[in-house]
Amino acid sequence: MANVLGIVAGGLIGLGFGRLISERFQKTLMTACAVAVIFLGLTGTVKEMLVLTGDGGIGLTGTYRMLASIIGGALIGEAINIEDRMERFGVWLKEKTGSSGDTRFVDGFVTASLTVCIGAMAVIGSINDRLLADPSVLFAKTVLDAVIVMIMTSALGKGCIFSALSVGIFQGTIFLLAGFLEPIMTPAALSALSAVGDILIFCVGTNLFGLPHVRVANFLPALVIAVVWML
């Protein structure tokens, strides 16, 4: 609940701020947001995959797992067409909230939802909250998400605020399934999930830059494959 409220609060602040600044500043904020998201994704992946070799050099670990997860996840995601379903839900929200004139609503909703839902903090935080009564990870994530959504909302509009629904559904499901997921989410599995999840966050950042669009939502099954690989 705290994470949902944090996103709403950050989004409302960003929405008010975005209305006060010119289009030129909004574009600059969009670029800043893209850089920040790319940096978060890149550093997270490097942290999980780079290792020191015996001769003092640097190597990569989990390369085959990453390739299998990304390629396999993309195939499954395209077959299910997760991104299209998210966009349709975004269109429904747009109509129900009287935002038909907001051309950026769906893009803001999908982009913000992916950014705040992908990652190990959402999984381990929800499990810790349910089984250990320890919400500290979720509280830390709440602060990060509030800042990220605040910046995104100022550039992409109020659709970003509704990513709170995505977080509520995603983390709420994990919270309810925590007893089943705890034995599966070993340190190795969480590391694999983080590595692949951060690659997807990197792709969200490239989309914000306006580079050739990556249908990131259709890569979400890669997270499941990464975890299953470690069983």
C-alpha atoms as an extended CHARMM CRD file, in Angstrom:
* protein
*
       231  EXT
         1         1  MET       CA              0.0000000000        0.0000000000        0.0000000000  PROA      1               0.0000000000
         2         2  ALA       CA              2.8430000000        2.3860000000        0.8480000000  PROA      2               0.0000000000
         3         3  ASN       CA              4.3690000000        1.8360000000       -2.5790000000  PROA      3               0.0000000000
         4         4  VAL       CA              1.0480000000        2.6130000000       -4.2890000000  PROA      4               0.0000000000
         5         5  LEU       CA              0.5630000000        5.7840000000       -2.2430000000  PROA      5               0.0000000000
         6         6  GLY       CA              4.1660000000        6.8390000000       -2.8660000000  PROA      6               0.0000000000
         7         7  ILE       CA              3.7150000000        6.5520000000       -6.6230000000  PROA      7               0.0000000000
         8         8  VAL       CA              0.4470000000        8.4990000000       -6.5220000000  PROA      8               0.0000000000
         9         9  ALA       CA              2.0300000000       11.2360000000       -4.4040000000  PROA      9               0.0000000000
        10        10  GLY       CA              5.0980000000       11.4750000000       -6.6220000000  PROA      10              0.0000000000
        11        11  GLY       CA              2.9180000000       11.4990000000       -9.7250000000  PROA      11              0.0000000000
        12        12  LEU       CA              0.6690000000       14.2740000000       -8.4310000000  PROA      12              0.0000000000
        13        13  ILE       CA              3.6960000000       16.4090000000       -7.5900000000  PROA      13              0.0000000000
        14        14  GLY       CA              5.1400000000       15.7550000000      -11.0390000000  PROA      14              0.0000000000
        15        15  LEU       CA              1.8040000000       16.5460000000      -12.6930000000  PROA      15              0.0000000000
        16        16  GLY       CA              1.5650000000       19.9000000000      -10.9500000000  PROA      16              0.0000000000
        17        17  PHE       CA              5.1830000000       20.6800000000      -11.7530000000  PROA      17              0.0000000000
        18        18  GLY       CA              4.7950000000       19.6490000000      -15.3870000000  PROA      18              0.0000000000
        19        19  ARG       CA              1.9120000000       22.0700000000      -15.8970000000  PROA      19              0.0000000000
        20        20  LEU       CA              4.0810000000       24.9550000000      -14.7560000000  PROA      20              0.0000000000
        21        21  ILE       CA              6.9760000000       24.4320000000      -17.1530000000  PROA      21              0.0000000000
        22        22  SER       CA              7.2940000000       24.9360000000      -20.8820000000  PROA      22              0.0000000000
        23        23  GLU       CA              7.4410000000       22.2060000000      -23.5210000000  PROA      23              0.0000000000
        24        24  ARG       CA             11.1770000000       22.8130000000      -23.8930000000  PROA      24              0.0000000000
        25        25  PHE       CA             11.7680000000       22.0140000000      -20.2260000000  PROA      25              0.0000000000
        26        26  GLN       CA              9.4980000000       18.9670000000      -20.4620000000  PROA      26              0.0000000000
        27        27  LYS       CA             11.6500000000       17.6170000000      -23.2900000000  PROA      27              0.0000000000
        28        28  THR       CA             14.7550000000       18.2050000000      -21.2010000000  PROA      28              0.0000000000
        29        29  LEU       CA             13.1620000000       16.3520000000      -18.2930000000  PROA      29              0.0000000000
        30        30  MET       CA             12.2890000000       13.4940000000      -20.6390000000  PROA      30              0.0000000000
        31        31  THR       CA             15.9190000000       13.2530000000      -21.7150000000  PROA      31              0.0000000000
        32        32  ALA       CA             17.0670000000       13.3700000000      -18.0880000000  PROA      32              0.0000000000
        33        33  CYS       CA             14.5950000000       10.6160000000      -17.2160000000  PROA      33              0.0000000000
        34        34  ALA       CA             15.8260000000        8.4930000000      -20.1270000000  PROA      34              0.0000000000
        35        35  VAL       CA             19.4390000000        8.8970000000      -19.0240000000  PROA      35              0.0000000000
        36        36  ALA       CA             18.5700000000        8.0040000000      -15.4260000000  PROA      36              0.0000000000
        37        37  VAL       CA             16.5950000000        4.8860000000      -16.3930000000  PROA      37              0.0000000000
        38        38  ILE       CA             19.3170000000        3.7040000000      -18.7830000000  PROA      38              0.0000000000
        39        39  PHE       CA             21.9250000000        4.2590000000      -16.0760000000  PROA      39              0.0000000000
        40        40  LEU       CA             19.8880000000        2.2840000000      -13.5210000000  PROA      40              0.0000000000
        41        41  GLY       CA             19.4230000000       -0.5950000000      -15.9470000000  PROA      41              0.0000000000
        42        42  LEU       CA             23.0310000000       -0.6540000000      -17.1360000000  PROA      42              0.0000000000
        43        43  THR       CA             24.6460000000       -0.4670000000      -13.6980000000  PROA      43              0.0000000000
        44        44  GLY       CA             22.2710000000       -3.0960000000      -12.3150000000  PROA      44              0.0000000000
        45        45  THR       CA             23.1160000000       -5.5310000000      -15.1120000000  PROA      45              0.0000000000
        46        46  VAL       CA             26.8560000000       -4.8970000000      -14.8000000000  PROA      46              0.0000000000
        47        47  LYS       CA             26.6930000000       -5.4450000000      -11.0330000000  PROA      47              0.0000000000
        48        48  GLU       CA             25.0720000000       -8.8640000000      -11.4920000000  PROA      48              0.0000000000
        49        49  MET       CA             27.0020000000      -10.1490000000      -14.5240000000  PROA      49              0.0000000000
        50        50  LEU       CA             30.5540000000       -8.8260000000      -14.2420000000  PROA      50              0.0000000000
        51        51  VAL       CA             32.9660000000      -10.9830000000      -12.2240000000  PROA      51              0.0000000000
        52        52  LEU       CA             36.6970000000      -11.0100000000      -11.5060000000  PROA      52              0.0000000000
        53        53  THR       CA             38.5140000000      -13.9080000000      -13.1260000000  PROA      53              0.0000000000
        54        54  GLY       CA             41.3030000000      -15.8950000000      -11.5340000000  PROA      54              0.0000000000
        55        55  ASP       CA             43.9990000000      -13.9420000000      -13.3790000000  PROA      55              0.0000000000
        56        56  GLY       CA             42.7070000000      -10.6070000000      -12.1260000000  PROA      56              0.0000000000
        57        57  GLY       CA             40.7680000000       -9.8400000000      -15.2910000000  PROA      57              0.0000000000
        58        58  ILE       CA             37.0710000000       -9.1340000000      -15.7660000000  PROA      58              0.0000000000
        59        59  GLY       CA             34.6060000000      -11.5810000000      -17.2780000000  PROA      59              0.0000000000
        60        60  LEU       CA             30.8760000000      -12.1300000000      -17.6970000000  PROA      60              0.0000000000
        61        61  THR       CA             28.7860000000      -14.6850000000      -15.8890000000  PROA      61              0.0000000000
        62        62  GLY       CA             25.3420000000      -15.9810000000      -16.7950000000  PROA      62              0.0000000000
        63        63  THR       CA             25.6480000000      -15.0530000000      -20.4750000000  PROA      63              0.0000000000
        64        64  TYR       CA             23.8450000000      -18.1370000000      -21.7740000000  PROA      64              0.0000000000
        65        65  ARG       CA             21.1440000000      -17.7400000000      -19.1430000000  PROA      65              0.0000000000
        66        66  MET       CA             20.6450000000      -14.1280000000      -20.1900000000  PROA      66              0.0000000000
        67        67  LEU       CA             20.4470000000      -14.9910000000      -23.8850000000  PROA      67              0.0000000000
        68        68  ALA       CA             18.0270000000      -17.8590000000      -23.2910000000  PROA      68              0.0000000000
        69        69  SER       CA             15.8640000000      -15.7120000000      -21.0210000000  PROA      69              0.0000000000
        70        70  ILE       CA             15.6820000000      -12.7150000000      -23.3490000000  PROA      70              0.0000000000
        71        71  ILE       CA             15.1290000000      -14.7020000000      -26.5600000000  PROA      71              0.0000000000
        72        72  GLY       CA             12.7500000000      -17.2270000000      -25.0030000000  PROA      72              0.0000000000
        73        73  GLY       CA             10.8960000000      -14.5130000000      -23.1130000000  PROA      73              0.0000000000
        74        74  ALA       CA             10.4960000000      -12.4490000000      -26.2790000000  PROA      74              0.0000000000
        75        75  LEU       CA              9.0050000000      -15.3860000000      -28.1700000000  PROA      75              0.0000000000
        76        76  ILE       CA              6.5430000000      -16.1960000000      -25.3810000000  PROA      76              0.0000000000
        77        77  GLY       CA              5.6830000000      -12.5370000000      -24.8370000000  PROA      77              0.0000000000
        78        78  GLU       CA              5.0160000000      -11.9260000000      -28.5100000000  PROA      78              0.0000000000
        79        79  ALA       CA              2.8020000000      -15.0150000000      -28.6600000000  PROA      79              0.0000000000
        80        80  ILE       CA              0.7860000000      -13.7140000000      -25.6910000000  PROA      80              0.0000000000
        81        81  ASN       CA              1.2020000000      -10.0900000000      -26.8580000000  PROA      81              0.0000000000
        82        82  ILE       CA              1.5070000000       -8.6860000000      -23.3430000000  PROA      82              0.0000000000
        83        83  GLU       CA              2.2900000000       -5.1530000000      -24.5170000000  PROA      83              0.0000000000
        84        84  ASP       CA             -0.8660000000       -4.9650000000      -26.5990000000  PROA      84              0.0000000000
        85        85  ARG       CA             -2.9150000000       -6.0650000000      -23.5890000000  PROA      85              0.0000000000
        86        86  MET       CA             -1.2590000000       -3.4160000000      -21.4120000000  PROA      86              0.0000000000
        87        87  GLU       CA             -1.9420000000       -0.7720000000      -24.0310000000  PROA      87              0.0000000000
        88        88  ARG       CA             -5.5900000000       -1.8110000000      -24.2730000000  PROA      88              0.0000000000
        89        89  PHE       CA             -5.8690000000       -1.5420000000      -20.5020000000  PROA      89              0.0000000000
        90        90  GLY       CA             -4.2340000000        1.8870000000      -20.7530000000  PROA      90              0.0000000000
        91        91  VAL       CA             -6.7970000000        2.9360000000      -23.3700000000  PROA      91              0.0000000000
        92        92  TRP       CA             -9.5900000000        1.7420000000      -21.0830000000  PROA      92              0.0000000000
        93        93  LEU       CA             -8.1290000000        3.7590000000      -18.1910000000  PROA      93              0.0000000000
        94        94  LYS       CA             -7.7980000000        6.7590000000      -20.4870000000  PROA      94              0.0000000000
        95        95  GLU       CA            -11.4910000000        6.6140000000      -21.3420000000  PROA      95              0.0000000000
        96        96  LYS       CA            -12.6690000000        5.9420000000      -17.7750000000  PROA      96              0.0000000000
        97        97  THR       CA            -10.6430000000        8.8540000000      -16.3740000000  PROA      97              0.0000000000
        98        98  GLY       CA            -11.8500000000       11.3410000000      -18.9670000000  PROA      98              0.0000000000
        99        99  SER       CA             -8.3840000000       11.6940000000      -20.4720000000  PROA      99              0.0000000000
       100       100  SER       CA             -9.3240000000       11.2110000000      -24.1200000000  PROA      100             0.0000000000
       101       101  GLY       CA             -7.5020000000       14.3890000000      -25.0890000000  PROA      101             0.0000000000
       102       102  ASP       CA             -4.2230000000       13.2390000000      -23.5170000000  PROA      102             0.0000000000
       103       103  THR       CA             -2.2310000000       11.7570000000      -26.3950000000  PROA      103             0.0000000000
       104       104  ARG       CA              0.5480000000       10.6140000000      -24.0520000000  PROA      104             0.0000000000
       105       105  PHE       CA             -1.6470000000        8.8490000000      -21.4840000000  PROA      105             0.0000000000
       106       106  VAL       CA             -1.1560000000        5.2490000000      -22.6810000000  PROA      106             0.0000000000
       107       107  ASP       CA              2.5700000000        5.6960000000      -23.3180000000  PROA      107             0.0000000000
       108       108  GLY       CA              3.0090000000        7.2090000000      -19.8560000000  PROA      108             0.0000000000
       109       109  PHE       CA              1.0340000000        4.4170000000      -18.1900000000  PROA      109             0.0000000000
       110       110  VAL       CA              2.9110000000        1.5900000000      -19.9350000000  PROA      110             0.0000000000
       111       111  THR       CA              6.3650000000        3.1570000000      -19.5640000000  PROA      111             0.0000000000
       112       112  ALA       CA              5.9710000000        4.0020000000      -15.8790000000  PROA      112             0.0000000000
       113       113  SER       CA              4.3730000000        0.6230000000      -15.0990000000  PROA      113             0.0000000000
       114       114  LEU       CA              7.2800000000       -1.2640000000      -16.6200000000  PROA      114             0.0000000000
       115       115  THR       CA              9.8500000000        0.9040000000      -14.8570000000  PROA      115             0.0000000000
       116       116  VAL       CA              8.4100000000        0.4670000000      -11.3520000000  PROA      116             0.0000000000
       117       117  CYS       CA              7.3310000000       -3.1940000000      -11.6300000000  PROA      117             0.0000000000
       118       118  ILE       CA             10.4450000000       -4.7770000000      -13.1490000000  PROA      118             0.0000000000
       119       119  GLY       CA             13.1780000000       -5.6830000000      -10.7020000000  PROA      119             0.0000000000
       120       120  ALA       CA             14.0930000000       -7.7910000000       -7.7120000000  PROA      120             0.0000000000
       121       121  MET       CA             13.0550000000       -5.1880000000       -5.1410000000  PROA      121             0.0000000000
       122       122  ALA       CA              9.3820000000       -5.6770000000       -6.0340000000  PROA      122             0.0000000000
       123       123  VAL       CA              9.6800000000       -9.4420000000       -5.5440000000  PROA      123             0.0000000000
       124       124  ILE       CA             11.8810000000       -9.6790000000       -2.4690000000  PROA      124             0.0000000000
       125       125  GLY       CA             10.1950000000       -6.6830000000       -0.8340000000  PROA      125             0.0000000000
       126       126  SER       CA              6.7420000000       -8.2510000000       -1.1140000000  PROA      126             0.0000000000
       127       127  ILE       CA              7.9940000000      -11.6220000000        0.1570000000  PROA      127             0.0000000000
       128       128  ASN       CA              9.7640000000      -10.0390000000        3.1440000000  PROA      128             0.0000000000
       129       129  ASP       CA              6.6900000000       -7.9900000000        3.9750000000  PROA      129             0.0000000000
       130       130  ARG       CA              4.4360000000      -11.0720000000        4.0270000000  PROA      130             0.0000000000
       131       131  LEU       CA              6.6810000000      -13.6850000000        5.6420000000  PROA      131             0.0000000000
       132       132  LEU       CA              8.9970000000      -11.6190000000        7.8400000000  PROA      132             0.0000000000
       133       133  ALA       CA              6.7710000000       -8.6000000000        8.5250000000  PROA      133             0.0000000000
       134       134  ASP       CA              9.7120000000       -6.5460000000        7.2410000000  PROA      134             0.0000000000
       135       135  PRO       CA              8.5840000000       -3.7820000000        4.8520000000  PROA      135             0.0000000000
       136       136  SER       CA             11.9910000000       -2.0400000000        4.7470000000  PROA      136             0.0000000000
       137       137  VAL       CA             12.7620000000       -3.0730000000        1.1430000000  PROA      137             0.0000000000
       138       138  LEU       CA              9.3420000000       -1.8730000000       -0.0080000000  PROA      138             0.0000000000
       139       139  PHE       CA              9.8120000000        1.4160000000        1.8310000000  PROA      139             0.0000000000
       140       140  ALA       CA             13.1240000000        1.9760000000        0.0390000000  PROA      140             0.0000000000
       141       141  LYS       CA             11.4710000000        1.0860000000       -3.2710000000  PROA      141             0.0000000000
       142       142  THR       CA              8.6230000000        3.4960000000       -2.4720000000  PROA      142             0.0000000000
       143       143  VAL       CA             11.0430000000        6.4280000000       -2.2510000000  PROA      143             0.0000000000
       144       144  LEU       CA             12.7730000000        5.4630000000       -5.5160000000  PROA      144             0.0000000000
       145       145  ASP       CA              9.4750000000        4.9170000000       -7.3560000000  PROA      145             0.0000000000
       146       146  ALA       CA              8.0190000000        8.2040000000       -6.1140000000  PROA      146             0.0000000000
       147       147  VAL       CA             10.9810000000       10.1460000000       -7.5050000000  PROA      147             0.0000000000
       148       148  ILE       CA             11.0010000000        8.2560000000      -10.8110000000  PROA      148             0.0000000000
       149       149  VAL       CA              7.2370000000        8.6320000000      -11.3520000000  PROA      149             0.0000000000
       150       150  MET       CA              7.3870000000       12.2960000000      -10.3650000000  PROA      150             0.0000000000
       151       151  ILE       CA              9.9250000000       12.9770000000      -13.1110000000  PROA      151             0.0000000000
       152       152  MET       CA              8.0970000000       10.8090000000      -15.6460000000  PROA      152             0.0000000000
       153       153  THR       CA              4.7370000000       12.4340000000      -14.9140000000  PROA      153             0.0000000000
       154       154  SER       CA              6.1420000000       15.9210000000      -15.4130000000  PROA      154             0.0000000000
       155       155  ALA       CA              7.2480000000       14.8460000000      -18.8990000000  PROA      155             0.0000000000
       156       156  LEU       CA              4.6730000000       12.2210000000      -19.9670000000  PROA      156             0.0000000000
       157       157  GLY       CA              1.5580000000       13.3160000000      -18.1130000000  PROA      157             0.0000000000
       158       158  LYS       CA             -0.9160000000       11.7680000000      -15.7040000000  PROA      158             0.0000000000
       159       159  GLY       CA             -0.9190000000        8.3250000000      -17.3170000000  PROA      159             0.0000000000
       160       160  CYS       CA              2.2260000000        7.6400000000      -15.2770000000  PROA      160             0.0000000000
       161       161  ILE       CA              0.2840000000        8.0280000000      -12.0220000000  PROA      161             0.0000000000
       162       162  PHE       CA             -1.8450000000        5.0040000000      -12.8900000000  PROA      162             0.0000000000
       163       163  SER       CA              1.2520000000        2.8140000000      -12.7740000000  PROA      163             0.0000000000
       164       164  ALA       CA              0.2620000000        2.6440000000       -9.0960000000  PROA      164             0.0000000000
       165       165  LEU       CA             -2.4420000000        0.1740000000      -10.1990000000  PROA      165             0.0000000000
       166       166  SER       CA              0.1630000000       -2.0120000000      -11.9100000000  PROA      166             0.0000000000
       167       167  VAL       CA              2.3740000000       -2.0100000000       -8.8300000000  PROA      167             0.0000000000
       168       168  GLY       CA             -0.5770000000       -2.7840000000       -6.5830000000  PROA      168             0.0000000000
       169       169  ILE       CA             -1.6350000000       -5.7580000000       -8.6930000000  PROA      169             0.0000000000
       170       170  PHE       CA              1.9000000000       -7.0820000000       -9.2880000000  PROA      170             0.0000000000
       171       171  GLN       CA              3.2380000000       -6.7530000000       -5.7510000000  PROA      171             0.0000000000
       172       172  GLY       CA             -0.0940000000       -7.7190000000       -4.2240000000  PROA      172             0.0000000000
       173       173  THR       CA             -0.0360000000      -10.9940000000       -6.1570000000  PROA      173             0.0000000000
       174       174  ILE       CA              3.5160000000      -11.7320000000       -5.0170000000  PROA      174             0.0000000000
       175       175  PHE       CA              2.4980000000      -10.8800000000       -1.4310000000  PROA      175             0.0000000000
       176       176  LEU       CA             -0.3310000000      -13.4230000000       -1.5780000000  PROA      176             0.0000000000
       177       177  LEU       CA              1.8980000000      -16.0770000000       -3.1850000000  PROA      177             0.0000000000
       178       178  ALA       CA              4.8600000000      -15.4080000000       -0.8980000000  PROA      178             0.0000000000
       179       179  GLY       CA              4.7460000000      -18.7990000000        0.7900000000  PROA      179             0.0000000000
       180       180  PHE       CA              5.0670000000      -20.5540000000       -2.5640000000  PROA      180             0.0000000000
       181       181  LEU       CA              7.6780000000      -18.1930000000       -3.9810000000  PROA      181             0.0000000000
       182       182  GLU       CA             10.0470000000      -18.0170000000       -0.9960000000  PROA      182             0.0000000000
       183       183  PRO       CA             11.8070000000      -21.3790000000       -1.6240000000  PROA      183             0.0000000000
       184       184  ILE       CA             12.1760000000      -20.5230000000       -5.3250000000  PROA      184             0.0000000000
       185       185  MET       CA             13.6470000000      -17.0630000000       -4.7920000000  PROA      185             0.0000000000
       186       186  THR       CA             17.1110000000      -18.1560000000       -3.7370000000  PROA      186             0.0000000000
       187       187  PRO       CA             19.9600000000      -15.6100000000       -3.8300000000  PROA      187             0.0000000000
       188       188  ALA       CA             21.0440000000      -17.0610000000       -7.1980000000  PROA      188             0.0000000000
       189       189  ALA       CA             17.5090000000      -16.7870000000       -8.6100000000  PROA      189             0.0000000000
       190       190  LEU       CA             17.1680000000      -13.1900000000       -7.4050000000  PROA      190             0.0000000000
       191       191  SER       CA             20.5140000000      -12.3340000000       -8.9700000000  PROA      191             0.0000000000
       192       192  ALA       CA             19.3760000000      -13.8170000000      -12.2830000000  PROA      192             0.0000000000
       193       193  LEU       CA             16.0680000000      -11.9630000000      -12.0800000000  PROA      193             0.0000000000
       194       194  SER       CA             17.8910000000       -8.7040000000      -11.3360000000  PROA      194             0.0000000000
       195       195  ALA       CA             20.2850000000       -9.1010000000      -14.2640000000  PROA      195             0.0000000000
       196       196  VAL       CA             17.5250000000       -9.7480000000      -16.7930000000  PROA      196             0.0000000000
       197       197  GLY       CA             15.1720000000       -7.2100000000      -15.2240000000  PROA      197             0.0000000000
       198       198  ASP       CA             17.8070000000       -4.4940000000      -15.4120000000  PROA      198             0.0000000000
       199       199  ILE       CA             18.3200000000       -5.2310000000      -19.1110000000  PROA      199             0.0000000000
       200       200  LEU       CA             14.6040000000       -4.6190000000      -19.6260000000  PROA      200             0.0000000000
       201       201  ILE       CA             14.8170000000       -1.3840000000      -17.6200000000  PROA      201             0.0000000000
       202       202  PHE       CA             17.6570000000       -0.3320000000      -19.9220000000  PROA      202             0.0000000000
       203       203  CYS       CA             15.3230000000       -0.9300000000      -22.8750000000  PROA      203             0.0000000000
       204       204  VAL       CA             12.6570000000        1.2490000000      -21.2320000000  PROA      204             0.0000000000
       205       205  GLY       CA             15.2530000000        4.0190000000      -21.1440000000  PROA      205             0.0000000000
       206       206  THR       CA             16.0450000000        3.6590000000      -24.8460000000  PROA      206             0.0000000000
       207       207  ASN       CA             12.3220000000        3.9700000000      -25.5790000000  PROA      207             0.0000000000
       208       208  LEU       CA             12.2450000000        7.2260000000      -23.6250000000  PROA      208             0.0000000000
       209       209  PHE       CA             15.0680000000        8.4740000000      -25.8150000000  PROA      209             0.0000000000
       210       210  GLY       CA             12.8940000000        7.8800000000      -28.8710000000  PROA      210             0.0000000000
       211       211  LEU       CA             15.1590000000        5.1940000000      -30.3270000000  PROA      211             0.0000000000
       212       212  PRO       CA             13.5960000000        2.3010000000      -32.3100000000  PROA      212             0.0000000000
       213       213  HSD       CA             10.8000000000        1.1160000000      -30.0240000000  PROA      213             0.0000000000
       214       214  VAL       CA             11.3680000000       -2.0200000000      -27.9570000000  PROA      214             0.0000000000
       215       215  ARG       CA              8.1580000000       -3.7920000000      -26.9510000000  PROA      215             0.0000000000
       216       216  VAL       CA              9.4870000000       -4.2700000000      -23.4280000000  PROA      216             0.0000000000
       217       217  ALA       CA              6.2890000000       -5.7250000000      -21.9750000000  PROA      217             0.0000000000
       218       218  ASN       CA              6.5730000000       -8.6310000000      -24.4020000000  PROA      218             0.0000000000
       219       219  PHE       CA              9.9390000000       -9.4770000000      -22.8340000000  PROA      219             0.0000000000
       220       220  LEU       CA              8.4890000000       -9.9160000000      -19.3360000000  PROA      220             0.0000000000
       221       221  PRO       CA              8.4090000000      -13.7520000000      -19.5260000000  PROA      221             0.0000000000
       222       222  ALA       CA             12.2070000000      -13.5130000000      -19.6050000000  PROA      222             0.0000000000
       223       223  LEU       CA             12.0630000000      -12.8200000000      -15.8520000000  PROA      223             0.0000000000
       224       224  VAL       CA             10.3240000000      -16.1440000000      -15.2550000000  PROA      224             0.0000000000
       225       225  ILE       CA             12.7870000000      -18.0360000000      -17.4510000000  PROA      225             0.0000000000
       226       226  ALA       CA             15.7330000000      -16.4710000000      -15.6140000000  PROA      226             0.0000000000
       227       227  VAL       CA             14.3860000000      -17.7020000000      -12.2740000000  PROA      227             0.0000000000
       228       228  VAL       CA             13.4240000000      -21.1680000000      -13.5690000000  PROA      228             0.0000000000
       229       229  TRP       CA             16.9400000000      -21.5150000000      -15.0400000000  PROA      229             0.0000000000
       230       230  MET       CA             18.3730000000      -21.4040000000      -11.5010000000  PROA      230             0.0000000000
       231       231  LEU       CA             16.1190000000      -24.1380000000      -10.0700000000  PROA      231             0.0000000000
